[in-house]
């Protein structure tokens, strides 16, 4: 029996972790690793569901209860989230007399890490802390400026896997009785700053007047000192952030992947996909941030500012050539797509023309023909075309005509070069004209 992609994902992640840590006692390491995975996943689900249920919102669809990984069976009142290893594990940093675990914590962690390093990586900025206290956040300073020191334990356990919340994941959801928890009218001074710094942000441009006002009043101002870990990879998502002032860097699996500054935003992925945080985010200067809570984000921004991600999510997940993209890459790609419709017999690409776009077929059928060779192939849902001219800086090598009513997602040339990431190599390998040019 073939293993599922979720199972393969999990095994691959564990494999990677073993390679990184090279443990001497693989069985103990494995027990600790999966115990921690279980804790994180179930703690995450439990916290989110409790929070939503307290507001009368059912976050997870019914099929979640059938997921063998899930313990959040709504009809079960006696779900036990506690790890079977917690109290007995001799490697547990909490099992000794110096345990500082609060009994209110849903889980205890058993990794063989020092208390100090655990404290560091488990203390990302807590957005629920008031920032009226200017010293807030200094607790979260890293003791070492080097990001790799942040992750002695496998926090990047599951960065790219989506939790099994099925098709509902990207739906804004039913928030009929939702009330904005963090609503606070902004002062004149704050409004001026917001207008200046984030008023032009693409997230806000998409909002109508009322929603813009609502979001602005739900934002919480956070001042974080340089080196604060704002988000830790692998954690559950609670807030989305907009940078008013300062710089942050993004670290995935201990490697810096990018940085951004004033006017940028981050922390949307975990809130959109109900997935663990895909990156660690660290302030590389003192920062002024605005934090938006998860429910307000989903209620207001998901259906407007991130509409394209919702629109194209199913399509991008279904296209084989894009399978190698991470959630982040897929999300950025979705932001750059546009939709076009073609009627039967309408020419989409003409042989010899200059190439401007790449196309993904959402539904319909297209015929690829050449003057000299006639019909080359017929393309369907999930297929793509228009890559040859863009990859090789050549004129269009064939004509593509819709043979049924066809809906495509188009990606412009610059997006094609920037956003396809590892998929470009697959496109090159599959280039139908490659052999004729070699
Ligand atoms: N290369 C990257 N991979 C994943 N997340 C990234 C990357 N670059 C920036 N980010 C941001 O880092 C955030 C970490 O939390 P989220 O996963 O919620 O959302 C993530 C993105 O907004
Ligand atoms: N055998 C083929 N020769 C050329 N183009 C093809 C062939 N099969 C499919 N195509 C697609 O037709 C597209 C025409 O525009 P491009 O040359 O940009 O990219 C081409 C490919 O995506």
GROMACS .gro file of N, CA, C and O in nm, residues 3-73:
model
  284
    3UNK      N    1   0.218   0.497   0.074
    3UNK     CA    2   0.195   0.588   0.187
    3UNK      C    3   0.141   0.721   0.135
    3UNK      O    4   0.164   0.758   0.020
    4UNK      N    5   0.069   0.790   0.219
    4UNK     CA    6   0.007   0.916   0.176
    4UNK      C    7   0.114   1.026   0.176
    4UNK      O    8   0.221   1.012   0.237
    5UNK      N    9   0.082   1.138   0.112
    5UNK     CA   10   0.180   1.246   0.107
    5UNK      C   11   0.203   1.306   0.246
    5UNK      O   12   0.313   1.348   0.280
    6UNK      N   13   0.100   1.306   0.330
    6UNK     CA   14   0.117   1.355   0.467
    6UNK      C   15   0.215   1.267   0.544
    6UNK      O   16   0.302   1.316   0.616
    7UNK      N   17   0.198   1.135   0.526
    7UNK     CA   18   0.289   1.044   0.596
    7UNK      C   19   0.432   1.062   0.545
    7UNK      O   20   0.528   1.066   0.623
    8UNK      N   21   0.444   1.079   0.414
    8UNK     CA   22   0.578   1.094   0.356
    8UNK      C   23   0.642   1.224   0.408
    8UNK      O   24   0.759   1.226   0.445
    9UNK      N   25   0.561   1.328   0.411
    9UNK     CA   26   0.607   1.458   0.463
    9UNK      C   27   0.666   1.443   0.602
    9UNK      O   28   0.773   1.495   0.633
   10UNK      N   29   0.590   1.374   0.685
   10UNK     CA   30   0.629   1.359   0.825
   10UNK      C   31   0.761   1.282   0.835
   10UNK      O   32   0.851   1.319   0.910
   11UNK      N   33   0.771   1.177   0.756
   11UNK     CA   34   0.893   1.095   0.760
   11UNK      C   35   1.012   1.177   0.708
   11UNK      O   36   1.121   1.175   0.766
   12UNK      N   37   0.988   1.253   0.601
   12UNK     CA   38   1.096   1.335   0.544
   12UNK      C   39   1.146   1.438   0.645
   12UNK      O   40   1.266   1.461   0.659
   13UNK      N   41   1.052   1.499   0.716
   13UNK     CA   42   1.091   1.600   0.815
   13UNK      C   43   1.172   1.538   0.927
   13UNK      O   44   1.272   1.593   0.973
   14UNK      N   45   1.129   1.420   0.969
   14UNK     CA   46   1.203   1.352   1.075
   14UNK      C   47   1.343   1.316   1.024
   14UNK      O   48   1.444   1.335   1.093
   15UNK      N   49   1.348   1.266   0.902
   15UNK     CA   50   1.475   1.229   0.841
   15UNK      C   51   1.572   1.348   0.842
   15UNK      O   52   1.688   1.337   0.883
   16UNK      N   53   1.519   1.464   0.798
   16UNK     CA   54   1.600   1.586   0.793
   16UNK      C   55   1.654   1.620   0.932
   16UNK      O   56   1.768   1.656   0.951
   17UNK      N   57   1.567   1.605   1.031
   17UNK     CA   58   1.605   1.642   1.167
   17UNK      C   59   1.715   1.550   1.218
   17UNK      O   60   1.807   1.593   1.287
   18UNK      N   61   1.704   1.422   1.181
   18UNK     CA   62   1.808   1.327   1.223
   18UNK      C   63   1.940   1.367   1.159
   18UNK      O   64   2.046   1.367   1.223
   19UNK      N   65   1.934   1.406   1.032
   19UNK     CA   66   2.058   1.447   0.964
   19UNK      C   67   2.120   1.569   1.032
   19UNK      O   68   2.241   1.577   1.051
   20UNK      N   69   2.034   1.662   1.071
   20UNK     CA   70   2.084   1.784   1.133
   20UNK      C   71   2.146   1.754   1.270
   20UNK      O   72   2.254   1.800   1.304
   21UNK      N   73   2.076   1.673   1.349
   21UNK     CA   74   2.118   1.657   1.489
   21UNK      C   75   2.206   1.535   1.513
   21UNK      O   76   2.271   1.524   1.617
   22UNK      N   77   2.204   1.441   1.421
   22UNK     CA   78   2.286   1.320   1.432
   22UNK      C   79   2.283   1.263   1.575
   22UNK      O   80   2.387   1.254   1.642
   23UNK      N   81   2.166   1.223   1.626
   23UNK     CA   82   2.156   1.183   1.767
   23UNK      C   83   2.225   1.049   1.794
   23UNK      O   84   2.227   0.961   1.707
   24UNK      N   85   2.280   1.036   1.915
   24UNK     CA   86   2.346   0.909   1.948
   24UNK      C   87   2.241   0.803   1.982
   24UNK      O   88   2.259   0.685   1.955
   25UNK      N   89   2.131   0.845   2.042
   25UNK     CA   90   2.026   0.750   2.078
   25UNK      C   91   1.904   0.778   1.990
   25UNK      O   92   1.818   0.858   2.022
   26UNK      N   93   1.899   0.711   1.877
   26UNK     CA   94   1.796   0.742   1.778
   26UNK      C   95   1.656   0.712   1.830
   26UNK      O   96   1.560   0.784   1.798
   27UNK      N   97   1.642   0.610   1.912
   27UNK     CA   98   1.507   0.575   1.959
   27UNK      C   99   1.456   0.682   2.056
   27UNK      O  100   1.342   0.730   2.045
   28UNK      N  101   1.543   0.722   2.147
   28UNK     CA  102   1.502   0.827   2.240
   28UNK      C  103   1.474   0.958   2.164
   28UNK      O  104   1.378   1.029   2.190
   29UNK      N  105   1.563   0.985   2.068
   29UNK     CA  106   1.546   1.107   1.990
   29UNK      C  107   1.412   1.104   1.915
   29UNK      O  108   1.336   1.201   1.915
   30UNK      N  109   1.384   0.987   1.854
   30UNK     CA  110   1.260   0.973   1.779
   30UNK      C  111   1.139   0.988   1.870
   30UNK      O  112   1.040   1.055   1.836
   31UNK      N  113   1.147   0.928   1.988
   31UNK     CA  114   1.035   0.938   2.083
   31UNK      C  115   1.012   1.084   2.121
   31UNK      O  116   0.900   1.134   2.121
   32UNK      N  117   1.123   1.152   2.151
   32UNK     CA  118   1.111   1.294   2.189
   32UNK      C  119   1.057   1.377   2.074
   32UNK      O  120   0.971   1.463   2.092
   33UNK      N  121   1.111   1.348   1.957
   33UNK     CA  122   1.073   1.427   1.840
   33UNK      C  123   0.923   1.416   1.813
   33UNK      O  124   0.852   1.515   1.800
   34UNK      N  125   0.874   1.292   1.805
   34UNK     CA  126   0.733   1.276   1.770
   34UNK      C  127   0.641   1.317   1.885
   34UNK      O  128   0.528   1.362   1.862
   35UNK      N  129   0.692   1.301   2.005
   35UNK     CA  130   0.614   1.348   2.119
   35UNK      C  131   0.593   1.499   2.109
   35UNK      O  132   0.482   1.551   2.126
   36UNK      N  133   0.699   1.569   2.076
   36UNK     CA  134   0.692   1.715   2.064
   36UNK      C  135   0.601   1.755   1.946
   36UNK      O  136   0.522   1.847   1.955
   37UNK      N  137   0.612   1.677   1.838
   37UNK     CA  138   0.527   1.703   1.721
   37UNK      C  139   0.379   1.694   1.760
   37UNK      O  140   0.296   1.775   1.724
   38UNK      N  141   0.351   1.587   1.834
   38UNK     CA  142   0.215   1.562   1.877
   38UNK      C  143   0.166   1.675   1.967
   38UNK      O  144   0.055   1.727   1.951
   39UNK      N  145   0.252   1.714   2.058
   39UNK     CA  146   0.214   1.821   2.150
   39UNK      C  147   0.183   1.949   2.074
   39UNK      O  148   0.083   2.015   2.098
   40UNK      N  149   0.274   1.984   1.982
   40UNK     CA  150   0.257   2.109   1.909
   40UNK      C  151   0.129   2.107   1.827
   40UNK      O  152   0.049   2.198   1.830
   41UNK      N  153   0.111   1.995   1.755
   41UNK     CA  154  -0.004   1.989   1.667
   41UNK      C  155  -0.135   1.993   1.746
   41UNK      O  156  -0.226   2.067   1.715
   42UNK      N  157  -0.141   1.914   1.852
   42UNK     CA  158  -0.269   1.906   1.924
   42UNK      C  159  -0.291   2.028   2.012
   42UNK      O  160  -0.403   2.072   2.029
   43UNK      N  161  -0.184   2.080   2.063
   43UNK     CA  162  -0.196   2.203   2.141
   43UNK      C  163  -0.249   2.315   2.053
   43UNK      O  164  -0.334   2.393   2.092
   44UNK      N  165  -0.196   2.318   1.932
   44UNK     CA  166  -0.236   2.420   1.835
   44UNK      C  167  -0.385   2.408   1.803
   44UNK      O  168  -0.462   2.503   1.810
   45UNK      N  169  -0.424   2.285   1.772
   45UNK     CA  170  -0.564   2.262   1.735
   45UNK      C  171  -0.656   2.296   1.854
   45UNK      O  172  -0.757   2.364   1.839
   46UNK      N  173  -0.613   2.249   1.970
   46UNK     CA  174  -0.698   2.268   2.089
   46UNK      C  175  -0.717   2.417   2.119
   46UNK      O  176  -0.827   2.463   2.141
   47UNK      N  177  -0.605   2.491   2.113
   47UNK     CA  178  -0.612   2.632   2.147
   47UNK      C  179  -0.704   2.706   2.049
   47UNK      O  180  -0.790   2.783   2.089
   48UNK      N  181  -0.684   2.676   1.922
   48UNK     CA  182  -0.763   2.745   1.821
   48UNK      C  183  -0.911   2.710   1.834
   48UNK      O  184  -0.999   2.795   1.825
   49UNK      N  185  -0.936   2.582   1.854
   49UNK     CA  186  -1.075   2.542   1.858
   49UNK      C  187  -1.144   2.598   1.982
   49UNK      O  188  -1.256   2.648   1.976
   50UNK      N  189  -1.075   2.593   2.097
   50UNK     CA  190  -1.135   2.646   2.220
   50UNK      C  191  -1.169   2.794   2.204
   50UNK      O  192  -1.275   2.839   2.243
   51UNK      N  193  -1.074   2.865   2.144
   51UNK     CA  194  -1.091   3.008   2.127
   51UNK      C  195  -1.213   3.036   2.038
   51UNK      O  196  -1.299   3.116   2.068
   52UNK      N  197  -1.216   2.961   1.927
   52UNK     CA  198  -1.326   2.983   1.832
   52UNK      C  199  -1.459   2.940   1.893
   52UNK      O  200  -1.560   3.010   1.879
   53UNK      N  201  -1.457   2.825   1.962
   53UNK     CA  202  -1.582   2.776   2.020
   53UNK      C  203  -1.637   2.875   2.123
   53UNK      O  204  -1.756   2.894   2.135
   54UNK      N  205  -1.543   2.941   2.195
   54UNK     CA  206  -1.588   3.037   2.295
   54UNK      C  207  -1.661   3.154   2.228
   54UNK      O  208  -1.733   3.227   2.292
   55UNK      N  209  -1.639   3.169   2.098
   55UNK     CA  210  -1.710   3.275   2.025
   55UNK      C  211  -1.822   3.216   1.940
   55UNK      O  212  -1.876   3.282   1.851
   56UNK      N  213  -1.849   3.087   1.963
   56UNK     CA  214  -1.959   3.024   1.890
   56UNK      C  215  -1.923   2.993   1.746
   56UNK      O  216  -2.010   2.975   1.662
   57UNK      N  217  -1.792   2.987   1.717
   57UNK     CA  218  -1.750   2.960   1.579
   57UNK      C  219  -1.693   2.819   1.573
   57UNK      O  220  -1.610   2.782   1.655
   58UNK      N  221  -1.739   2.742   1.474
   58UNK     CA  222  -1.682   2.610   1.455
   58UNK      C  223  -1.575   2.619   1.348
   58UNK      O  224  -1.607   2.630   1.230
   59UNK      N  225  -1.450   2.619   1.389
   59UNK     CA  226  -1.341   2.642   1.292
   59UNK      C  227  -1.316   2.524   1.201
   59UNK      O  228  -1.272   2.539   1.089
   60UNK      N  229  -1.339   2.405   1.253
   60UNK     CA  230  -1.298   2.287   1.177
   60UNK      C  231  -1.420   2.213   1.123
   60UNK      O  232  -1.519   2.197   1.192
   61UNK      N  233  -1.408   2.168   1.000
   61UNK     CA  234  -1.520   2.095   0.942
   61UNK      C  235  -1.535   1.959   1.006
   61UNK      O  236  -1.444   1.910   1.074
   62UNK      N  237  -1.649   1.895   0.980
   62UNK     CA  238  -1.676   1.767   1.046
   62UNK      C  239  -1.573   1.661   1.014
   62UNK      O  240  -1.542   1.576   1.096
   63UNK      N  241  -1.516   1.664   0.893
   63UNK     CA  242  -1.424   1.557   0.856
   63UNK      C  243  -1.297   1.559   0.940
   63UNK      O  244  -1.222   1.465   0.945
   64UNK      N  245  -1.273   1.668   1.010
   64UNK     CA  246  -1.157   1.675   1.100
   64UNK      C  247  -1.166   1.566   1.206
   64UNK      O  248  -1.069   1.508   1.248
   65UNK      N  249  -1.291   1.540   1.249
   65UNK     CA  250  -1.309   1.444   1.356
   65UNK      C  251  -1.271   1.305   1.310
   65UNK      O  252  -1.238   1.219   1.391
   66UNK      N  253  -1.274   1.283   1.177
   66UNK     CA  254  -1.238   1.150   1.129
   66UNK      C  255  -1.091   1.136   1.098
   66UNK      O  256  -1.040   1.031   1.068
   67UNK      N  257  -1.020   1.246   1.102
   67UNK     CA  258  -0.878   1.243   1.075
   67UNK      C  259  -0.809   1.165   1.186
   67UNK      O  260  -0.818   1.201   1.302
   68UNK      N  261  -0.741   1.056   1.149
   68UNK     CA  262  -0.678   0.977   1.253
   68UNK      C  263  -0.575   1.054   1.334
   68UNK      O  264  -0.545   1.020   1.448
   69UNK      N  265  -0.523   1.164   1.275
   69UNK     CA  266  -0.425   1.245   1.347
   69UNK      C  267  -0.494   1.335   1.449
   69UNK      O  268  -0.431   1.393   1.537
   70UNK      N  269  -0.623   1.353   1.431
   70UNK     CA  270  -0.691   1.453   1.511
   70UNK      C  271  -0.747   1.397   1.639
   70UNK      O  272  -0.805   1.290   1.642
   71UNK      N  273  -0.729   1.470   1.747
   71UNK     CA  274  -0.794   1.431   1.872
   71UNK      C  275  -0.906   1.528   1.905
   71UNK      O  276  -0.960   1.526   2.013
   72UNK      N  277  -0.938   1.614   1.809
   72UNK     CA  278  -1.036   1.718   1.841
   72UNK      C  279  -1.176   1.675   1.801
   72UNK      O  280  -1.249   1.748   1.739
   73UNK      N  281  -1.211   1.555   1.836
   73UNK     CA  282  -1.345   1.507   1.808
   73UNK      C  283  -1.439   1.588   1.894
   73UNK      O  284  -1.436   1.580   2.015
   0.00000   0.00000   0.00000
